[in-house]
Amino acid sequence: MIAKISSGKDTAGLIRYLYGPGRANEHTDPHLVASWDGFTPDPGRTDNATATATATRKLLVADLDLHLKQARRLGRAPKHHVWHCSIRAAPEDRTLSDTEWATIARRIVAATGIAPDGDPDGCRWVAVRHADDHIHIAATTVRGDLRPARHWNDYLTADKELAAIEEEYGLQQVVRGDRTAAKRPTRAEQEKTRRNGHATTARECLRTTARTAVSVATSPEEFLGILTATDNVLVEIQRFPSGDLRGYKIALKGDTNAAGEPIWYSGSKLAPDLSFPQIRDRLTSANQPAQATGPYRPDPWHQATAAAECIPGHLGQDDDAAAQAHISAFGEALDALPLLAPQEIRPQLRQAAAAFERATRSRTRAEHEHARALRGAIRAMRTQPAPRDGAMLAMFLDVAVVAVIAAGRWHHLRQHGQQVIATRQALVHLQAAYDQAAEVPLAALAHRKPPTSTVERFVALVYKAVPAHAEQVLDDPAWAPLATALADAEATGHEPATLLQQAADQRALHDTRSPARTLTWRIHRLTQRPAPSVRARAAQAHTTTGARTPRHAPMEPPTPHQPTAAQAQRHRR
């Protein structure tokens, strides 16, 4: 069940609407199901004659406004005295009876403070039903003692009571938010967008623009500079008398009010984490370390992939503030990707970023300094777009899919319902983007599959390195690209057995859809490092042998790590 609460100052207008035909003649059989005293006149159960129904409605309005008129004579009447709460059941719910709706109405007015249980001075209210799936509660917020009703946080208290009602009545349990979601476009904004023939509202367009600017900016000043340089965006910078930055407002060119003035949105009106204090905290508390200098400078795409690959491990720790920081930084990475990816894959990446945006915020306050590595790599990536072969982008997206799965699991354990849904939606678009990005580089690798003798040698290495996933790896269409990646690594001086073991040990493979593809990208990343010298390989082999061979080790290796003759024959092709 979902509650929608609003206020007003026209009791007669609300009652007239509730008992009227509705805006599209959707009101059928409007009638009273409950009231403050149980003896209230019901215009829906009077004679159908217009005069009688009108007279009964006026009598109902007079009864509801009785305490309001008394308070008005004393100069104590509130300006907005009408409290309106609509409660709607889910489409999957059974049809509730009038008696059940009456009980629900009484529980809501009691929980919200409109008419607490056992309080003889509670506000006057009525519950009207004119459809199977919802009711409306109308109340006058002046109590019998002429004091205003204490109904602060009424939406939260009503929502909490509805959650209990859903469980008790066996109804659909609605996923509830935590007040960290971005504000939705109003109905007026949506209708204006449709009239103008646009796909998204100005609010949504500006939110995406601001999030993209944050993802690549290194300071609050640069963030504002990027916004100012963005086409079709107006920026108004606010400063303190001292000259220090205080905030910002942005507007979309052409989006004006009736007076022809731009419609401005502050950052907090776009999303809670786009307020200027929040942006300043993210960009200053997570200052990036200096970039590496010298002959070997790590590639930012590899750095970002390595940092994203560590996210599941960070989310498995007990530090929720650090975990939230890593999820937030990963959201910035998704916001930046459409700027760096090829044109044909950008729509899926934009949809993934837009969906994951809801998962980047929760009631847990993020400590952004924990995600410096990923943020630094993201900002370095904007100066080095992904190569045209698509391998680096596919490598990052492969890791990103696992990171989204881990973020969804983290939110699920903390009962963050809306965030879990957001990760599932983002995962669909991200997997589609990955499949599209990986197609060309994997096909290029498969086309260069090494000779059969080399492939058979690599089959034995797979059984030794990843025995639990060996069959899945060797039966995967991506086995050919993996064999090519191992052959390329061997040609550049790397030891395939050591490299494959390192790739397998980096992170568990149970969350990946294709362990073969994941190992391919890991090996691709590992081969970017300089190959060890002959002396280093000998020392590494001696250390590995000593560490893995016990003092009384058997002369032959364990059977599960060796492929049978039939298995080797099956994977020669």
Coordinates of C-alpha atoms in Angstrom, one line a residue, residues 12-504:
A12 CA -15.7 22.1 0.6
G13 CA -13.6 21.7 -2.6
L14 CA -12.0 18.5 -1.4
I15 CA -15.4 17.0 -0.4
R16 CA -16.9 18.1 -3.7
Y17 CA -14.1 16.3 -5.6
L18 CA -14.3 13.1 -3.5
Y19 CA -18.1 12.8 -4.1
G20 CA -17.9 14.0 -7.7
P21 CA -17.4 12.1 -10.9
G22 CA -13.6 12.6 -10.9
R23 CA -11.4 14.2 -13.5
A24 CA -12.1 11.4 -16.0
N25 CA -15.3 10.0 -14.6
E26 CA -13.3 7.4 -12.7
H27 CA -15.2 7.8 -9.4
T28 CA -17.8 5.0 -9.1
D29 CA -20.1 4.7 -6.1
P30 CA -18.4 7.2 -3.8
H31 CA -19.5 6.5 -0.2
L32 CA -18.3 6.9 3.4
V33 CA -16.6 3.9 5.0
A34 CA -15.5 5.5 8.3
S35 CA -15.6 8.8 10.2
W36 CA -14.5 10.3 13.5
D37 CA -17.8 9.4 15.3
G38 CA -19.5 6.9 13.0
F39 CA -22.6 9.1 12.7
T40 CA -21.5 11.5 9.9
P41 CA -23.9 12.2 7.1
D42 CA -22.9 10.4 3.9
P43 CA -23.7 12.2 0.6
G44 CA -23.1 9.0 -1.2
R45 CA -26.0 7.3 0.5
T46 CA -28.6 10.0 0.1
D47 CA -31.3 10.5 -2.5
N48 CA -29.8 10.8 -6.0
A49 CA -31.5 14.1 -6.4
T50 CA -28.9 16.8 -6.9
A51 CA -30.4 19.2 -4.3
T52 CA -30.4 16.5 -1.6
A53 CA -26.8 15.4 -2.3
T54 CA -25.6 19.0 -2.4
A55 CA -27.3 19.7 1.0
T56 CA -25.7 16.6 2.5
R57 CA -22.3 17.6 1.3
K58 CA -22.7 21.1 2.8
L59 CA -23.8 19.5 6.1
L60 CA -20.7 17.2 6.0
V61 CA -18.4 20.2 5.4
A62 CA -20.0 22.1 8.2
D63 CA -19.4 19.2 10.6
L64 CA -15.8 18.8 9.6
D65 CA -15.1 22.6 9.9
L66 CA -16.8 23.0 13.3
H67 CA -13.6 23.3 15.3
L68 CA -12.0 25.4 12.6
K69 CA -14.8 28.0 12.8
Q70 CA -14.4 28.1 16.6
A71 CA -10.7 28.6 16.3
R72 CA -11.1 31.2 13.7
R73 CA -13.3 33.3 16.0
L74 CA -10.4 33.2 18.5
G75 CA -7.8 34.1 15.8
R76 CA -6.2 30.7 16.1
A77 CA -7.1 29.0 12.8
P78 CA -4.3 27.7 10.7
K79 CA -4.0 28.8 7.1
H80 CA -3.9 25.3 5.6
H81 CA -6.3 23.3 7.7
V82 CA -7.2 20.5 5.3
W83 CA -5.3 17.2 5.6
H84 CA -5.8 14.8 2.7
C85 CA -4.4 11.3 2.6
S86 CA -5.0 8.8 -0.2
I87 CA -4.2 5.2 0.4
R88 CA -3.9 2.8 -2.6
A89 CA -3.5 -0.9 -2.6
A90 CA -1.2 -2.7 -4.9
P91 CA -2.7 -4.1 -8.2
E92 CA -1.9 -7.6 -7.0
D93 CA -3.8 -7.2 -3.7
R94 CA -7.3 -8.7 -3.2
T95 CA -10.3 -6.4 -3.0
L96 CA -10.7 -5.2 0.5
S97 CA -14.2 -4.8 2.1
D98 CA -15.5 -1.5 3.4
T99 CA -15.0 -2.8 6.9
E100 CA -11.4 -3.5 6.3
W101 CA -10.8 -0.1 4.7
A102 CA -12.5 1.5 7.7
T103 CA -10.1 -0.2 10.0
I104 CA -7.1 0.8 7.9
A105 CA -8.4 4.4 7.9
R106 CA -8.7 4.5 11.7
R107 CA -5.2 3.1 12.1
I108 CA -3.7 5.7 9.8
V109 CA -5.3 8.7 11.5
A110 CA -4.2 7.3 14.9
A111 CA -0.6 6.7 13.8
T112 CA -0.2 10.1 12.1
G113 CA -1.6 12.0 15.1
I114 CA -4.7 13.3 13.4
A115 CA -7.0 11.3 15.8
P116 CA -4.9 9.3 18.3
D117 CA -6.6 6.4 19.9
G118 CA -8.4 7.3 23.1
D119 CA -8.1 11.0 22.5
P120 CA -11.6 12.6 22.7
D121 CA -10.2 15.9 21.2
G122 CA -8.9 14.3 18.1
C123 CA -9.5 16.0 14.7
R124 CA -12.6 15.4 12.7
W125 CA -12.1 13.2 9.7
V126 CA -13.9 11.0 7.1
A127 CA -12.7 8.2 4.8
V128 CA -14.4 8.1 1.4
R129 CA -14.1 5.1 -1.0
H130 CA -15.0 5.5 -4.7
A131 CA -13.0 2.6 -6.2
D132 CA -12.0 -0.9 -5.3
D133 CA -8.4 -0.2 -4.7
H134 CA -8.1 3.0 -2.7
I135 CA -9.7 5.4 -0.2
H136 CA -9.3 9.1 0.6
I137 CA -9.1 10.4 4.2
A138 CA -10.1 14.1 4.6
A139 CA -9.6 15.8 8.0
T140 CA -9.6 19.3 9.5
T141 CA -6.4 19.8 11.5
V142 CA -8.0 21.6 14.4
R143 CA -8.5 19.5 17.5
G144 CA -11.5 19.6 19.9
D145 CA -9.5 21.7 22.3
L146 CA -8.8 24.1 19.4
R147 CA -5.1 23.3 19.3
P148 CA -3.5 22.3 15.9
A149 CA -2.9 18.6 15.4
R150 CA 0.6 17.3 16.0
H151 CA 1.1 15.3 12.8
W152 CA 4.7 16.0 11.9
N153 CA 6.4 13.3 9.8
D154 CA 3.0 12.0 9.0
Y155 CA 4.2 10.4 5.8
L156 CA 6.8 8.3 7.6
T157 CA 4.4 7.3 10.4
A158 CA 1.7 6.4 7.8
D159 CA 4.2 4.5 5.7
K160 CA 5.4 2.5 8.8
E161 CA 1.8 1.7 9.7
L162 CA 1.0 0.6 6.2
A163 CA 3.9 -1.8 6.2
A164 CA 2.4 -3.5 9.4
I165 CA -1.0 -3.6 7.7
E166 CA 0.4 -5.3 4.6
E167 CA 1.9 -8.0 6.7
E168 CA -1.2 -8.5 8.9
Y169 CA -3.6 -8.6 6.0
G170 CA -1.4 -10.7 3.7
L171 CA -1.1 -7.9 1.1
Q172 CA 1.7 -7.1 -1.3
Q173 CA 4.6 -5.7 0.6
V174 CA 5.7 -2.5 -1.1
V175 CA 9.4 -1.7 -1.4
R176 CA 9.9 1.4 0.7
G177 CA 12.5 4.1 0.5
D178 CA 14.7 5.8 3.0
R179 CA 14.3 9.4 1.9
T180 CA 17.6 9.4 0.0
A181 CA 16.0 9.2 -3.5
A182 CA 16.2 12.0 -6.0
K183 CA 13.0 14.0 -6.3
R184 CA 10.8 12.8 -9.0
P185 CA 9.6 15.2 -11.7
T186 CA 6.2 16.7 -10.9
R187 CA 3.2 16.0 -13.0
A188 CA 3.4 19.5 -14.4
E189 CA 7.0 18.9 -15.5
Q190 CA 6.1 15.7 -17.2
E191 CA 3.2 17.3 -19.1
K192 CA 5.4 20.2 -20.1
T193 CA 8.0 17.7 -21.4
R194 CA 5.3 15.9 -23.5
R195 CA 4.0 19.1 -24.9
N196 CA 7.5 20.1 -26.0
G197 CA 8.2 16.7 -27.5
H198 CA 11.2 15.9 -25.3
A199 CA 12.1 12.5 -23.9
T200 CA 13.2 13.6 -20.5
T201 CA 12.2 16.4 -18.2
A202 CA 14.5 19.4 -17.5
R203 CA 15.1 18.2 -14.0
E204 CA 16.3 14.7 -15.1
C205 CA 18.4 16.2 -17.9
L206 CA 20.2 18.5 -15.5
R207 CA 20.7 15.8 -12.9
T208 CA 22.5 13.7 -15.5
T209 CA 24.6 16.6 -16.5
A210 CA 25.6 17.5 -12.9
R211 CA 26.4 13.8 -12.1
T212 CA 28.6 13.5 -15.2
A213 CA 30.5 16.7 -14.3
V214 CA 31.1 15.5 -10.7
S215 CA 32.5 12.2 -12.1
V216 CA 35.3 13.8 -14.0
A217 CA 36.0 17.0 -11.9
T218 CA 38.9 17.1 -9.5
S219 CA 37.8 20.2 -7.5
P220 CA 34.6 22.2 -6.8
E221 CA 35.9 25.0 -9.0
E222 CA 36.5 22.6 -11.9
F223 CA 33.0 21.1 -11.4
L224 CA 31.4 24.5 -11.8
G225 CA 33.7 25.2 -14.8
I226 CA 32.6 22.1 -16.5
L227 CA 28.9 23.0 -16.0
T228 CA 29.5 26.5 -17.3
A229 CA 31.1 25.1 -20.4
T230 CA 28.2 22.6 -21.1
D231 CA 26.0 23.5 -24.0
N232 CA 22.4 24.5 -23.2
V233 CA 23.0 24.8 -19.5
L234 CA 22.8 28.1 -17.5
V235 CA 24.8 28.3 -14.3
E236 CA 24.4 30.7 -11.4
I237 CA 27.2 30.6 -8.8
Q238 CA 26.5 31.8 -5.3
R239 CA 29.2 33.1 -3.0
F240 CA 29.5 34.2 0.6
P241 CA 30.4 37.9 1.3
S242 CA 34.0 36.7 1.7
G243 CA 34.0 35.4 -1.9
D244 CA 34.0 31.8 -1.0
L245 CA 31.8 29.4 -2.9
R246 CA 28.4 28.9 -1.3
G247 CA 26.4 27.0 -3.8
Y248 CA 25.1 26.8 -7.4
K249 CA 21.9 26.7 -9.4
I250 CA 21.5 25.5 -12.9
A251 CA 18.8 25.8 -15.6
L252 CA 18.2 24.4 -19.0
K253 CA 18.1 26.9 -21.9
G254 CA 14.6 27.3 -23.2
D255 CA 13.0 25.9 -20.0
T256 CA 11.2 29.0 -18.7
N257 CA 8.2 29.9 -16.5
A258 CA 5.1 31.9 -17.5
A259 CA 7.1 35.1 -17.1
G260 CA 9.8 33.8 -19.5
E261 CA 12.4 33.4 -16.8
P262 CA 14.7 30.4 -16.5
I263 CA 13.5 27.7 -14.1
W264 CA 16.4 27.2 -11.7
Y265 CA 17.3 24.1 -9.8
S266 CA 19.7 24.0 -6.9
G267 CA 21.8 20.9 -6.6
S268 CA 19.8 19.5 -3.6
K269 CA 16.6 19.8 -5.8
L270 CA 18.2 17.5 -8.3
A271 CA 19.5 14.8 -5.9
P272 CA 20.6 14.8 -2.2
D273 CA 24.2 14.1 -3.1
L274 CA 24.3 16.9 -5.7
S275 CA 24.1 19.7 -3.2
F276 CA 27.2 21.8 -3.2
P277 CA 28.3 20.8 0.4
Q278 CA 28.0 17.2 -0.6
I279 CA 30.0 17.7 -3.9
R280 CA 32.7 19.7 -2.1
D281 CA 33.0 16.9 0.5
R282 CA 33.4 14.3 -2.2
L283 CA 35.9 16.3 -4.2
T284 CA 38.1 17.6 -1.4
S285 CA 38.0 14.8 1.2
A286 CA 39.1 12.3 -1.5
N287 CA 42.0 14.3 -3.0
Q288 CA 43.8 12.1 -5.4
P289 CA 47.4 11.0 -4.9
A290 CA 50.0 12.4 -7.3
Q291 CA 50.3 10.5 -10.6
A292 CA 53.2 8.1 -11.0
T293 CA 56.1 9.4 -13.0
G294 CA 59.0 7.7 -14.7
P295 CA 59.4 5.2 -17.5
Y296 CA 56.5 3.0 -16.3
R297 CA 53.2 4.9 -15.8
P298 CA 50.3 2.6 -15.1
D299 CA 47.4 2.8 -17.5
P300 CA 44.3 4.5 -15.8
W301 CA 42.0 1.9 -17.4
H302 CA 44.0 -0.9 -15.8
Q303 CA 44.0 1.0 -12.5
A304 CA 40.2 1.6 -12.6
T305 CA 39.6 -2.1 -13.4
A306 CA 41.9 -3.2 -10.5
A307 CA 40.1 -0.8 -8.1
A308 CA 36.7 -1.9 -9.3
E309 CA 37.7 -5.6 -8.9
C310 CA 38.4 -4.9 -5.2
I311 CA 34.9 -3.6 -4.6
P312 CA 33.3 -7.0 -3.6
G313 CA 36.1 -7.4 -1.1
H314 CA 35.5 -4.0 0.4
L315 CA 31.8 -4.6 0.6
G316 CA 32.4 -7.8 2.5
Q317 CA 34.1 -5.9 5.4
D318 CA 32.3 -4.5 8.5
D319 CA 32.9 -0.9 7.6
D320 CA 29.6 0.4 6.1
A321 CA 30.9 3.9 5.7
A322 CA 33.8 2.7 3.6
A323 CA 31.5 0.4 1.6
Q324 CA 29.1 3.2 0.8
A325 CA 32.1 5.3 -0.4
H326 CA 33.2 2.6 -2.8
I327 CA 29.6 2.2 -4.1
S328 CA 29.4 6.0 -4.6
A329 CA 32.7 6.1 -6.4
F330 CA 31.7 3.2 -8.6
G331 CA 28.5 5.1 -9.5
E332 CA 30.8 8.0 -10.6
A333 CA 32.7 5.6 -12.9
L334 CA 29.4 4.5 -14.6
D335 CA 28.5 8.2 -15.0
A336 CA 31.8 8.9 -16.8
L337 CA 31.8 5.8 -19.0
P338 CA 29.4 7.3 -21.7
L339 CA 32.0 10.0 -22.3
L340 CA 34.7 7.5 -23.0
A341 CA 33.0 4.6 -24.7
P342 CA 32.3 4.2 -28.5
Q343 CA 29.1 5.8 -29.8
E344 CA 27.2 2.5 -30.3
I345 CA 27.5 1.4 -26.7
R346 CA 26.7 4.7 -25.0
P347 CA 22.8 4.3 -24.8
Q348 CA 23.2 1.1 -22.7
L349 CA 25.9 2.7 -20.5
R350 CA 23.7 5.8 -19.9
Q351 CA 20.8 3.6 -18.9
A352 CA 23.0 1.6 -16.5
A353 CA 24.3 4.7 -14.9
A354 CA 20.9 6.2 -14.6
A355 CA 19.5 3.0 -12.9
F356 CA 22.5 2.6 -10.6
E357 CA 22.3 6.2 -9.5
R358 CA 19.6 5.2 -6.9
A359 CA 22.0 2.6 -5.4
T360 CA 24.7 5.1 -4.7
R361 CA 22.9 6.7 -1.8
S362 CA 21.5 5.2 1.5
R363 CA 21.2 6.4 5.1
T364 CA 24.8 5.3 5.6
R365 CA 27.1 8.3 5.4
A366 CA 30.0 7.6 3.0
E367 CA 33.6 8.3 4.0
H368 CA 34.9 9.2 0.6
E369 CA 38.6 9.0 1.4
H370 CA 38.3 5.2 1.2
A371 CA 37.7 5.3 -2.6
R372 CA 40.7 7.4 -3.7
A373 CA 42.2 4.8 -6.1
L374 CA 39.0 4.4 -8.1
R375 CA 38.2 8.1 -8.2
G376 CA 41.8 8.9 -9.3
A377 CA 41.7 6.4 -12.1
I378 CA 38.3 7.7 -13.3
R379 CA 39.6 11.2 -13.6
A380 CA 42.7 10.1 -15.3
M381 CA 40.7 8.1 -17.8
R382 CA 39.1 11.2 -19.3
T383 CA 42.5 12.1 -20.8
Q384 CA 42.9 8.6 -22.3
P385 CA 39.8 7.2 -23.9
A386 CA 39.4 3.5 -24.4
P387 CA 41.4 2.1 -27.3
R388 CA 39.5 1.3 -30.4
D389 CA 40.0 -2.5 -30.1
G390 CA 37.5 -2.4 -27.1
A391 CA 39.6 -4.8 -25.0
M392 CA 40.1 -2.4 -22.1
L393 CA 36.5 -1.3 -22.0
A394 CA 35.3 -4.9 -22.1
M395 CA 37.8 -5.7 -19.3
F396 CA 36.4 -2.9 -17.1
L397 CA 32.8 -3.8 -17.8
D398 CA 33.4 -7.5 -17.0
V399 CA 34.6 -6.4 -13.5
A400 CA 31.8 -3.8 -13.3
V401 CA 29.1 -6.5 -13.6
V402 CA 30.5 -8.3 -10.6
A403 CA 30.7 -5.0 -8.7
V404 CA 27.0 -4.3 -9.3
I405 CA 26.1 -7.8 -8.1
A406 CA 28.1 -7.3 -4.9
A407 CA 26.5 -3.8 -4.4
G408 CA 23.1 -5.4 -4.7
R409 CA 24.0 -8.1 -2.2
W410 CA 25.3 -5.4 0.2
H411 CA 22.1 -3.4 0.0
H412 CA 19.9 -6.5 0.3
L413 CA 21.6 -7.5 3.6
R414 CA 20.8 -4.1 4.9
Q415 CA 17.2 -4.1 3.7
H416 CA 17.6 -1.2 1.2
G417 CA 14.8 -2.2 -1.0
Q418 CA 14.9 0.6 -3.6
Q419 CA 18.7 0.3 -3.9
V420 CA 18.4 -3.5 -4.6
I421 CA 15.9 -2.9 -7.4
A422 CA 18.2 -0.2 -8.8
T423 CA 21.2 -2.7 -8.9
R424 CA 19.0 -5.3 -10.7
Q425 CA 18.0 -2.7 -13.3
A426 CA 21.5 -1.5 -13.8
L427 CA 22.8 -5.1 -14.2
V428 CA 20.6 -5.7 -17.2
H429 CA 21.9 -2.7 -19.1
L430 CA 25.5 -3.3 -18.0
Q431 CA 25.5 -6.9 -19.1
A432 CA 24.1 -5.9 -22.5
A433 CA 26.8 -3.2 -22.8
Y434 CA 29.5 -5.7 -21.9
D435 CA 28.3 -8.3 -24.4
Q436 CA 28.3 -5.7 -27.1
A437 CA 31.8 -4.3 -26.1
A438 CA 33.4 -7.8 -25.7
E439 CA 32.2 -9.2 -29.0
V440 CA 34.9 -7.7 -31.3
P441 CA 38.0 -8.1 -29.1
L442 CA 37.0 -11.7 -28.1
A443 CA 36.5 -12.6 -31.8
A444 CA 39.9 -11.1 -32.7
L445 CA 41.5 -13.3 -30.0
A446 CA 39.6 -16.4 -31.1
H447 CA 40.7 -15.9 -34.7
R448 CA 44.4 -16.2 -33.6
K449 CA 43.9 -19.4 -31.6
P450 CA 47.3 -21.1 -31.0
P451 CA 48.2 -24.5 -32.4
T452 CA 46.6 -27.7 -31.0
S453 CA 49.7 -28.8 -29.1
T454 CA 49.9 -25.4 -27.3
V455 CA 46.1 -25.6 -26.5
E456 CA 46.5 -29.1 -25.0
R457 CA 49.3 -27.8 -22.8
F458 CA 47.1 -24.9 -21.6
V459 CA 44.3 -27.4 -20.9
A460 CA 46.4 -29.0 -18.2
L461 CA 47.2 -25.6 -16.8
V462 CA 43.5 -24.8 -16.4
Y463 CA 42.8 -28.0 -14.6
K464 CA 45.6 -27.2 -12.2
A465 CA 44.8 -23.5 -11.6
V466 CA 41.0 -23.6 -11.4
P467 CA 39.9 -27.2 -10.8
A468 CA 36.4 -26.2 -9.7
H469 CA 35.8 -24.2 -12.9
A470 CA 37.9 -26.1 -15.3
E471 CA 35.0 -27.8 -17.2
Q472 CA 33.1 -24.6 -17.4
V473 CA 36.1 -22.7 -18.7
L474 CA 37.0 -25.3 -21.3
D475 CA 33.4 -25.7 -22.6
D476 CA 33.0 -21.9 -22.9
P477 CA 33.2 -20.3 -26.3
A478 CA 35.6 -17.9 -24.7
W479 CA 38.1 -20.7 -24.2
A480 CA 39.7 -19.9 -27.5
P481 CA 40.4 -16.2 -26.7
L482 CA 41.8 -17.3 -23.3
A483 CA 44.2 -19.7 -25.0
T484 CA 45.3 -16.9 -27.3
A485 CA 45.8 -14.6 -24.3
L486 CA 48.0 -17.2 -22.7
A487 CA 50.0 -17.7 -25.9
D488 CA 50.5 -14.0 -26.3
A489 CA 51.7 -13.7 -22.7
E490 CA 54.1 -16.6 -23.2
A491 CA 55.5 -14.9 -26.3
T492 CA 56.3 -11.7 -24.3
G493 CA 58.3 -13.6 -21.7
H494 CA 55.6 -14.4 -19.1
E495 CA 55.1 -17.9 -17.6
P496 CA 51.6 -19.1 -18.6
A497 CA 51.2 -21.3 -15.5
T498 CA 52.2 -18.6 -13.1
L499 CA 50.1 -16.0 -14.9
L500 CA 47.0 -18.2 -15.0
Q501 CA 47.4 -19.0 -11.3
Q502 CA 47.7 -15.3 -10.5
A503 CA 44.6 -14.5 -12.5
A504 CA 42.7 -17.3 -10.7

